[in-house]
PDB file of C-alpha atoms in Angstrom:
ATOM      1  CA  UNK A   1    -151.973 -14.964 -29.380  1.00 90.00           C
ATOM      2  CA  UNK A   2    -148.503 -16.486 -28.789  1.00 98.00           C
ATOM      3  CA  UNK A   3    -147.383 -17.713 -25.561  1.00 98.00           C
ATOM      4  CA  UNK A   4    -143.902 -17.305 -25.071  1.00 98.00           C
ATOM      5  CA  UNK A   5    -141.906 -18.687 -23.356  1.00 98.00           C
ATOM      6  CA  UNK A   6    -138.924 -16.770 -21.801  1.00 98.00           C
ATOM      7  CA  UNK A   7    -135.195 -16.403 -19.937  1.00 97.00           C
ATOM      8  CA  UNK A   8    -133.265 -13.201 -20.367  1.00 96.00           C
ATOM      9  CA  UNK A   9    -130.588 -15.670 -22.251  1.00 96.00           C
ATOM     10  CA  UNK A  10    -129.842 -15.151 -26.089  1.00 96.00           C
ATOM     11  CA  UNK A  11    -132.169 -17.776 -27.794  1.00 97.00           C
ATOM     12  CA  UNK A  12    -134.840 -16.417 -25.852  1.00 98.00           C
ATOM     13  CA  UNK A  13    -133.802 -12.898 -26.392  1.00 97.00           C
ATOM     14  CA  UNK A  14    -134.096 -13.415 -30.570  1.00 98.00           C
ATOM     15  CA  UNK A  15    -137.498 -14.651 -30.461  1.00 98.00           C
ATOM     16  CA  UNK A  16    -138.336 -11.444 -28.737  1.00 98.00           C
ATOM     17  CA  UNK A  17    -136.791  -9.287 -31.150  1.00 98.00           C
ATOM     18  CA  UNK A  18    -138.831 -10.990 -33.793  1.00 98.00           C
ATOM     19  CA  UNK A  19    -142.215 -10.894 -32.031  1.00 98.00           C
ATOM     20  CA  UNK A  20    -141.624  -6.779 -31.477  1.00 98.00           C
ATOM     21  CA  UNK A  21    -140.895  -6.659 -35.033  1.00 98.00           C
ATOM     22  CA  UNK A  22    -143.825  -8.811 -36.631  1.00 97.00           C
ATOM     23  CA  UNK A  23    -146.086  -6.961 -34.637  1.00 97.00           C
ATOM     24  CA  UNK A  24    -147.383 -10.524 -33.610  1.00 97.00           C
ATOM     25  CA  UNK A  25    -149.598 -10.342 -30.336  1.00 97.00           C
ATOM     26  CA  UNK A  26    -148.099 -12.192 -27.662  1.00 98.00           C
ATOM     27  CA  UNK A  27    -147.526 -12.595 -23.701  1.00 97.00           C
ATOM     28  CA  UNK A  28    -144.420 -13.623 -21.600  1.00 98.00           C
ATOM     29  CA  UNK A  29    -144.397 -16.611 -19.585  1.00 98.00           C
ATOM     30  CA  UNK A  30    -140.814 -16.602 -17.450  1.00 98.00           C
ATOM     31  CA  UNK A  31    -139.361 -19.839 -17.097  1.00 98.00           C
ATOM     32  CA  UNK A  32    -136.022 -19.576 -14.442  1.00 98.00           C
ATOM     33  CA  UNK A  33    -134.150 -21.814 -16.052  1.00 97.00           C
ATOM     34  CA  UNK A  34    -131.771 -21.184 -12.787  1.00 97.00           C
ATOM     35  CA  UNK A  35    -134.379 -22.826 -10.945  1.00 97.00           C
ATOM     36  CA  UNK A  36    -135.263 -25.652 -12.451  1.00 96.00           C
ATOM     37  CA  UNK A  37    -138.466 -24.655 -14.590  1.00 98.00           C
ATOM     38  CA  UNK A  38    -137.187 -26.033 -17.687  1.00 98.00           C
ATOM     39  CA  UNK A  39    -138.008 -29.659 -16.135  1.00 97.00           C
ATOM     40  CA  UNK A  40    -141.456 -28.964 -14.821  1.00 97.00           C
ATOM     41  CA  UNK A  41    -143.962 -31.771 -16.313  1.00 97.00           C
ATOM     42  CA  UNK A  42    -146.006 -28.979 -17.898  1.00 97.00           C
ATOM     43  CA  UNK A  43    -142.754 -27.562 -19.692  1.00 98.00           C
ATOM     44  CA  UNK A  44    -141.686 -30.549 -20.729  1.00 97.00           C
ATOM     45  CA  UNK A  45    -145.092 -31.082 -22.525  1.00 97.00           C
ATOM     46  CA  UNK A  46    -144.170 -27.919 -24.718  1.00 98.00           C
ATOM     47  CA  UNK A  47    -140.444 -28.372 -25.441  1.00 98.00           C
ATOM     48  CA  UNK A  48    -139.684 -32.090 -25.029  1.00 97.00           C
ATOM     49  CA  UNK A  49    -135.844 -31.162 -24.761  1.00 97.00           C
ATOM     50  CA  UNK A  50    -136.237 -28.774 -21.802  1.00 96.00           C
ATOM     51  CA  UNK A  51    -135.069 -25.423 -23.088  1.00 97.00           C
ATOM     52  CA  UNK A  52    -135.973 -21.955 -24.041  1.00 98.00           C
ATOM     53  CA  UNK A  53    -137.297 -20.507 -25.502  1.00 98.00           C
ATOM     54  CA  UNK A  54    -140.470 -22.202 -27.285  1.00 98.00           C
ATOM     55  CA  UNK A  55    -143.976 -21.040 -28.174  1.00 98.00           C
ATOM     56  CA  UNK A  56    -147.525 -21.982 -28.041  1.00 98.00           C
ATOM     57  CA  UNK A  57    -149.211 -20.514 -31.031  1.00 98.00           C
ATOM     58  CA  UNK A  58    -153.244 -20.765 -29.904  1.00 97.00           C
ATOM     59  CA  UNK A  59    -154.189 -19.205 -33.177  1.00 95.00           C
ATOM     60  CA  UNK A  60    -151.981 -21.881 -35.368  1.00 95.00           C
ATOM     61  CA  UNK A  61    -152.864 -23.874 -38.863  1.00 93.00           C
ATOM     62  CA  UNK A  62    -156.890 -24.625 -39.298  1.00 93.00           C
ATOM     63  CA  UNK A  63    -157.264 -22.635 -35.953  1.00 93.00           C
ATOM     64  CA  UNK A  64    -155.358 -25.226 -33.388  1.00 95.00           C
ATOM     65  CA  UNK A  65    -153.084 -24.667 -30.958  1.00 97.00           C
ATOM     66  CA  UNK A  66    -149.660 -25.667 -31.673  1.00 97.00           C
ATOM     67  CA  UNK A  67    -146.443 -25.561 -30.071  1.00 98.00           C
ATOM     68  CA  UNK A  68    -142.731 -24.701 -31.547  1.00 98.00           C
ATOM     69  CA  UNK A  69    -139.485 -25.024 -29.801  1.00 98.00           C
ATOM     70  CA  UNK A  70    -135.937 -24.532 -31.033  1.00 97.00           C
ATOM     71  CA  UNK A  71    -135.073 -21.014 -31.458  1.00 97.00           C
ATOM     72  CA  UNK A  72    -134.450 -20.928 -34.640  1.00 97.00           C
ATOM     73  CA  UNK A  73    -137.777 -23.451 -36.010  1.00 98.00           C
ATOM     74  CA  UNK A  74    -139.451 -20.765 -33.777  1.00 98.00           C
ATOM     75  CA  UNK A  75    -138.425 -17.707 -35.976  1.00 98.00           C
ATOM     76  CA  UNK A  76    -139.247 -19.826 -39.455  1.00 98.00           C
ATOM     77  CA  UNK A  77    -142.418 -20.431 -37.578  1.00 98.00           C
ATOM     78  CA  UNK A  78    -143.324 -16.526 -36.725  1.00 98.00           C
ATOM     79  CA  UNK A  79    -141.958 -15.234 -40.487  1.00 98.00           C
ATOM     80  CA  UNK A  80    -144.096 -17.759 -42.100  1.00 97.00           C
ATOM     81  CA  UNK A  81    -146.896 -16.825 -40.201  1.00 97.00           C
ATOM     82  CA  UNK A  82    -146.496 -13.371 -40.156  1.00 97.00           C
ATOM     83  CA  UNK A  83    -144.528 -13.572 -43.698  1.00 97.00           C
ATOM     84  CA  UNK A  84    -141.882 -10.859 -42.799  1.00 98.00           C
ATOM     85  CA  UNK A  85    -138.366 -11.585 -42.699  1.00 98.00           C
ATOM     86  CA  UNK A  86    -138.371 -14.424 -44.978  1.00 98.00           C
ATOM     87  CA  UNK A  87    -135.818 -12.682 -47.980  1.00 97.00           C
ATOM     88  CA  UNK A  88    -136.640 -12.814 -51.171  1.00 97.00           C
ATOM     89  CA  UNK A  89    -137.154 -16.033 -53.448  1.00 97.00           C
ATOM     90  CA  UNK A  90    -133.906 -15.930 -55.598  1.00 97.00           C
ATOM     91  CA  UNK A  91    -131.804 -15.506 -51.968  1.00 98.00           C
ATOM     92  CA  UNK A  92    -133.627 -18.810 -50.428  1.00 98.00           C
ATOM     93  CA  UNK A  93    -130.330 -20.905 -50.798  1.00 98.00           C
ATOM     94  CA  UNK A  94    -128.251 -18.495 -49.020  1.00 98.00           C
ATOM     95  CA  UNK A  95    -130.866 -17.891 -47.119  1.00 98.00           C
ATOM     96  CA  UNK A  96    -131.371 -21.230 -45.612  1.00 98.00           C
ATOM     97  CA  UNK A  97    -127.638 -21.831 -45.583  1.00 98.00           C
ATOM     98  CA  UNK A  98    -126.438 -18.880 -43.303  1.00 98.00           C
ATOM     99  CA  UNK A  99    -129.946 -19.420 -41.303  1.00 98.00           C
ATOM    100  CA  UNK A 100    -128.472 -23.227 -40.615  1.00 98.00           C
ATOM    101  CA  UNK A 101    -125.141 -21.856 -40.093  1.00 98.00           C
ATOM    102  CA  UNK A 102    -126.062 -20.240 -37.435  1.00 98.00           C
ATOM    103  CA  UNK A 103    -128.595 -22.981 -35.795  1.00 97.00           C
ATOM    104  CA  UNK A 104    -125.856 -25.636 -35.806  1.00 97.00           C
ATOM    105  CA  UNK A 105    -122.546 -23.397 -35.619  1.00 97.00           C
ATOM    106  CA  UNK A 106    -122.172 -19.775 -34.408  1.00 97.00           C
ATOM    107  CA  UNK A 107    -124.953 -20.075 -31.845  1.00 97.00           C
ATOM    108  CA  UNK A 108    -124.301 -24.017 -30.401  1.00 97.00           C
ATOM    109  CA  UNK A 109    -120.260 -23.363 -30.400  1.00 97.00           C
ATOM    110  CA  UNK A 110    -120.788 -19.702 -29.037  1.00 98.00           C
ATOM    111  CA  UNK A 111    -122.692 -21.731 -25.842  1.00 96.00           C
ATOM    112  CA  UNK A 112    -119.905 -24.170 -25.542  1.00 96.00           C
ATOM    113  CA  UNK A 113    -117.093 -21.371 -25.202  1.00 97.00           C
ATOM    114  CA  UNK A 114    -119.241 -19.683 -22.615  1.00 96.00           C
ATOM    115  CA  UNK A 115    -119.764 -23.123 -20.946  1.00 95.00           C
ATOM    116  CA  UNK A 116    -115.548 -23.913 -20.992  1.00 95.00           C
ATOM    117  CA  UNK A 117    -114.760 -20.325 -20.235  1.00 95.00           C
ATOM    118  CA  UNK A 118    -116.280 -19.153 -17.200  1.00 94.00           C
ATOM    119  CA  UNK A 119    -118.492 -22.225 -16.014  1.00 91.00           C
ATOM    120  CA  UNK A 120    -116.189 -25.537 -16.571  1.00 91.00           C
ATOM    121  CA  UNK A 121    -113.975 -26.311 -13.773  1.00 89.00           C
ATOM    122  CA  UNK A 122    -110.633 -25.321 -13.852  1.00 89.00           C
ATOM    123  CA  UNK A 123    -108.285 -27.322 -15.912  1.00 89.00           C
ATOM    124  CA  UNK A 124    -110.294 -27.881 -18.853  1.00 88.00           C
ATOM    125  CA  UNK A 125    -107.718 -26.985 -21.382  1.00 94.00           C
ATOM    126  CA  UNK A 126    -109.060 -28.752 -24.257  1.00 95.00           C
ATOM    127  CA  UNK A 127    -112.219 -27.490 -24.183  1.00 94.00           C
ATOM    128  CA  UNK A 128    -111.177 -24.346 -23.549  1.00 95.00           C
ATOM    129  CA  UNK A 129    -108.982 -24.485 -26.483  1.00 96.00           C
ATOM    130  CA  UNK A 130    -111.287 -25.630 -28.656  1.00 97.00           C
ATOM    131  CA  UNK A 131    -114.216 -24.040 -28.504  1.00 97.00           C
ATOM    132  CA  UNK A 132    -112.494 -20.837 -28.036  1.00 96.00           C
ATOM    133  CA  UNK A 133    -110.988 -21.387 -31.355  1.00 97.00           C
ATOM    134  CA  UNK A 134    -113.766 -22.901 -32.954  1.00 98.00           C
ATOM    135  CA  UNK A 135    -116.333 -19.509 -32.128  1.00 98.00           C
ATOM    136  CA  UNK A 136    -113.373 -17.796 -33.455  1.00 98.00           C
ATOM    137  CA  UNK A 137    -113.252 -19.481 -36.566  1.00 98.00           C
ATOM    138  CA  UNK A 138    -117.271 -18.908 -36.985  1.00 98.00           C
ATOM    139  CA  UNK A 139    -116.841 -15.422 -36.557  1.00 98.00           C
ATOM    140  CA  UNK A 140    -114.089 -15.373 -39.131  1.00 98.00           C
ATOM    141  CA  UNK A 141    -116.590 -17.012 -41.569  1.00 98.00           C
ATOM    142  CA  UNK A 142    -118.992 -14.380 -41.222  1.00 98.00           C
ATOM    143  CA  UNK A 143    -116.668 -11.638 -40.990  1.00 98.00           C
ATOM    144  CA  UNK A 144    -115.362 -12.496 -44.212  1.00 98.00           C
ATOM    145  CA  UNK A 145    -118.777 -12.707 -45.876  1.00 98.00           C
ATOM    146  CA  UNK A 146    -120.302  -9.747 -44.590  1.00 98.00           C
ATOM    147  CA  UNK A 147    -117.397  -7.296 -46.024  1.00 98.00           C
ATOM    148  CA  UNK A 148    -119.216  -4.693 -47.925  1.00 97.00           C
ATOM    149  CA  UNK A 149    -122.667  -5.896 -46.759  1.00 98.00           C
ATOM    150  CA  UNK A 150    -125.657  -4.715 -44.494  1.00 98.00           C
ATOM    151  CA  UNK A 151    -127.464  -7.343 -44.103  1.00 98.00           C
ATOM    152  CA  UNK A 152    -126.588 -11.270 -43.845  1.00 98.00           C
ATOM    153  CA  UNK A 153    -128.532 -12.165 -46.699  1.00 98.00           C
ATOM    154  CA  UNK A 154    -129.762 -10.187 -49.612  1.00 97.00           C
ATOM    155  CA  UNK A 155    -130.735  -6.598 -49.214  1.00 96.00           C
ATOM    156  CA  UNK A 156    -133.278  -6.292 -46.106  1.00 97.00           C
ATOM    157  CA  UNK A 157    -132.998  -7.811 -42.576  1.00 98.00           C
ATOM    158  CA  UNK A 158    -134.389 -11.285 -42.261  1.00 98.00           C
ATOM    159  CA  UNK A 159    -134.601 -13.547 -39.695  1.00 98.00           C
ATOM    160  CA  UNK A 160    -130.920 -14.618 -40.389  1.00 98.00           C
ATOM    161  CA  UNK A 161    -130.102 -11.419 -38.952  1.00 98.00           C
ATOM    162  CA  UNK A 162    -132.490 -11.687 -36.202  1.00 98.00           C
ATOM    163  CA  UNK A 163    -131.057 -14.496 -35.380  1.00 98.00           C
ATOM    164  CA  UNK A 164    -127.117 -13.965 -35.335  1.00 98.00           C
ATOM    165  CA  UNK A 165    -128.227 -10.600 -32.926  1.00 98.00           C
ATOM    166  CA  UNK A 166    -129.080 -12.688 -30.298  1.00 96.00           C
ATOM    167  CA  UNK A 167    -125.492 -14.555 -29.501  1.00 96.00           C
ATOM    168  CA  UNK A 168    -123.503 -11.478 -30.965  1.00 98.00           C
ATOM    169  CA  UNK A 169    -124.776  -9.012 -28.571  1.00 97.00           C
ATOM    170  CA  UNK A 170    -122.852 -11.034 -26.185  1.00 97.00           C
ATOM    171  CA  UNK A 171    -119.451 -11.011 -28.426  1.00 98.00           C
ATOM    172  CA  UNK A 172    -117.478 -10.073 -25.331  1.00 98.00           C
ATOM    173  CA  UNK A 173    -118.533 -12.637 -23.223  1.00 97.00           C
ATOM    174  CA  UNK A 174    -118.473 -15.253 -25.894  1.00 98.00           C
ATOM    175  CA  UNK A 175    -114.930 -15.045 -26.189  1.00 98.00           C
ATOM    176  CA  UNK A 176    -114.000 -13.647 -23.117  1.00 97.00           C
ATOM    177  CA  UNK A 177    -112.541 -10.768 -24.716  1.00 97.00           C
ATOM    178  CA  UNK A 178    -113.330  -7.088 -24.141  1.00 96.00           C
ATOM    179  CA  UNK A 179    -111.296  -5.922 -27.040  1.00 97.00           C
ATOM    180  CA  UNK A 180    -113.000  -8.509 -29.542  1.00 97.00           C
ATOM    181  CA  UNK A 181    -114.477  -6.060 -31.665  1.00 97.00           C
ATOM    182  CA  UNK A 182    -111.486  -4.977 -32.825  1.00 97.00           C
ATOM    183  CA  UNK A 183    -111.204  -8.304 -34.831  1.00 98.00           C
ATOM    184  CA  UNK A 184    -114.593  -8.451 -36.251  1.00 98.00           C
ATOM    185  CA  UNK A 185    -115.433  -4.939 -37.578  1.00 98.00           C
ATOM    186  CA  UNK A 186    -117.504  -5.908 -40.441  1.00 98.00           C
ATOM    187  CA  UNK A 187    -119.534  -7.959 -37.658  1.00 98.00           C
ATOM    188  CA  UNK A 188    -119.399  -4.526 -35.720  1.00 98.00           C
ATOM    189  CA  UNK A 189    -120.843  -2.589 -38.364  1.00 98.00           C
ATOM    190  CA  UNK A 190    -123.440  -4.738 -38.872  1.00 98.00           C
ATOM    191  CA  UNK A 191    -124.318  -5.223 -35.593  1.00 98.00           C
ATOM    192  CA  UNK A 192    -124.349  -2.143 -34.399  1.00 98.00           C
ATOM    193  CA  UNK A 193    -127.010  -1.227 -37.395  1.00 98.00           C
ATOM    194  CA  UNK A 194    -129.090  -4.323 -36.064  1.00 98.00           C
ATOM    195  CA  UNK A 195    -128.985  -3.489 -32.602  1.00 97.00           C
ATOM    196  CA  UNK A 196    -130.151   0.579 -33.191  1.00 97.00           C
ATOM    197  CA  UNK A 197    -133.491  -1.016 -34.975  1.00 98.00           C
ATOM    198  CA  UNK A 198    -136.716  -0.378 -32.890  1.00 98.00           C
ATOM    199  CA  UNK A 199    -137.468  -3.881 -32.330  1.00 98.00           C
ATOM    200  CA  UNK A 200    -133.611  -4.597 -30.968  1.00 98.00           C
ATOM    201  CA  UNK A 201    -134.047  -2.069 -28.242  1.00 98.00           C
ATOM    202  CA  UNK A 202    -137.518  -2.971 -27.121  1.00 97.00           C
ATOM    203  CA  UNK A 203    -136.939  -6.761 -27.420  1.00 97.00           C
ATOM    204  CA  UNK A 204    -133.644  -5.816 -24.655  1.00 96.00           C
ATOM    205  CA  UNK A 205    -137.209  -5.065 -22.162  1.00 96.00           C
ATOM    206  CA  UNK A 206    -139.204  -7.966 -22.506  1.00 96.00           C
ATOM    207  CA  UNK A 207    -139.492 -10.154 -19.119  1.00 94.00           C
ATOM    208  CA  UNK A 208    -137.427  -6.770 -17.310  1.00 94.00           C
ATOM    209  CA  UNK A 209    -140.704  -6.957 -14.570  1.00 94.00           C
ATOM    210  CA  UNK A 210    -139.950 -10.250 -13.410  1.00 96.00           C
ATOM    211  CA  UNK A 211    -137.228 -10.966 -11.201  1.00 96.00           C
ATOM    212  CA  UNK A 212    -135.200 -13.998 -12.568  1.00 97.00           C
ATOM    213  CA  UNK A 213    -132.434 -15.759 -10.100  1.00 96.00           C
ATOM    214  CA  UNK A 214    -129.083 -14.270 -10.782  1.00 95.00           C
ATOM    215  CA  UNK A 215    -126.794 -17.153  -8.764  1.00 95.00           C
ATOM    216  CA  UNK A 216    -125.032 -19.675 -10.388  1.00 92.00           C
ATOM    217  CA  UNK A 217    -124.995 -21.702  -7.358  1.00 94.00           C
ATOM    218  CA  UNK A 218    -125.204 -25.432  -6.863  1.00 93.00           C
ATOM    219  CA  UNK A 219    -129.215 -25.554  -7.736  1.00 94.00           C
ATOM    220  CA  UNK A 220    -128.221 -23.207 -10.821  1.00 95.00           C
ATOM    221  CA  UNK A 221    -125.983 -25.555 -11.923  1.00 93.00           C
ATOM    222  CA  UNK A 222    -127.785 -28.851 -11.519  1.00 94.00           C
ATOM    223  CA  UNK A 223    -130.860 -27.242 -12.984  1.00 95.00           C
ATOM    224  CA  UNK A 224    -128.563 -26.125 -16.191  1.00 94.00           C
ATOM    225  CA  UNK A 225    -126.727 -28.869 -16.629  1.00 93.00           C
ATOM    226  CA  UNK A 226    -128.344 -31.599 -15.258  1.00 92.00           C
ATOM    227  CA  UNK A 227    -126.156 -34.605 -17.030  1.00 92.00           C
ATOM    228  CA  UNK A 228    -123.371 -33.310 -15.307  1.00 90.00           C
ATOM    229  CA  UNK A 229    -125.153 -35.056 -12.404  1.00 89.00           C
ATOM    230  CA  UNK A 230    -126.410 -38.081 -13.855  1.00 75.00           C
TER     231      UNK A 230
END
């Protein structure tokens, strides 16, 4: 059984897509991250780092229980374990390449233009600038690759895909943009194919029965961004 752990955000969100489509048994644990949970003692003792989402695997190597955290250690984790999703041996360079440029580029940089854009205080130009730039420049990179492609890598979904669904499917909010998809319709295409799969539209379910906190009010914030009040 995995024990995940889960916020209706887009890390989180990815993880769920790949547990509906490993087939992996698991149960959801809801951690408000608008409240504070993130920083309980008990969370802490499963992600260090105080984020979702992360798992407790009680079923993991020789039989122990073992915990994963980072969303995208989590889904190397569940396709090695489940071995689906991992490509094909000749694709392992791209593989791991578009896998990492995800982990360290599209998704981080995709956060920070959310952050600048609608959570920053007014007047933060240079962020704004930048990281609106920078998420555009990402998407550029994988517009340009994916031209004449259906999946990221090779020619069946893997968890590359899986994992560039989860901050996509908020395109629109990333870059505060309605119209974005006009500019990315090789991203579109793909996307669109990702997000029709059985496992994308279940995934968009998980935690719906518990009622997280909506408010991004002053304990929302200090909760989320707690070095902001250091």
């Amino acid at each position: 059984m995995i024990r995940f752990y889960y916020h209706p955000t887009p890390n989180p969100q990815k993880i769920s897509m790949m547990l509906e489509a490993s087939g992996l048994p698991y149960e959801v644990l809801p951690v408000d991250t608008r409240k504070g949970q993130q920083h309980d003692p008990a969370f802490r003792a499963i992600n260090p780092n105080g984020k979702v989402p992360a798992i407790v695997d009680t079923d993991g190597p020789g039989g122990k229980e073992v915990r994963v955290f980072d969303s995208n250690a989590i889904l190397l984790y569940l396709a090695e374990k489940s071995g689906k999703f991992l490509g094909k041996p000749e694709d392992r360079g791209e593989f791991l390449s578009w896998l990492m440029f995800i982990a360290t580029g599209l998704g981080p940089f995709s956060g920070q233009a959310v952050h600048f854009q609608h959570v920053a205080p007014e007047g933060s130009d240079y962020g704004v600038n930048r990281y609106r730039n920078e998420i555009a420049r990402h998407y550029q990179v994988l517009e340009d690759h994916m031209e004449g492609r259906q999946f990221i890598v090779g020619d069946e979904m893997t968890i590359v895909d899986i994992s560039a669904w989860g901050w996509i499917d908020k395109a629109p909010f990333v870059h505060k943009n309605p119209d974005v998809w006009d500019k990315y319709p090789n991203i579109k295409r793909w996307f669109d194919a990702i997000n029709r799969l059985p496992a994308a539209v279940s995934a968009r379910e998980v935690g719906k029965d518990h009622a997280f906190k909506t408010e991004m009010d002053e304990e929302a914030k200090r909760a989320m961004f707690p070095s902001n009040y250091a």
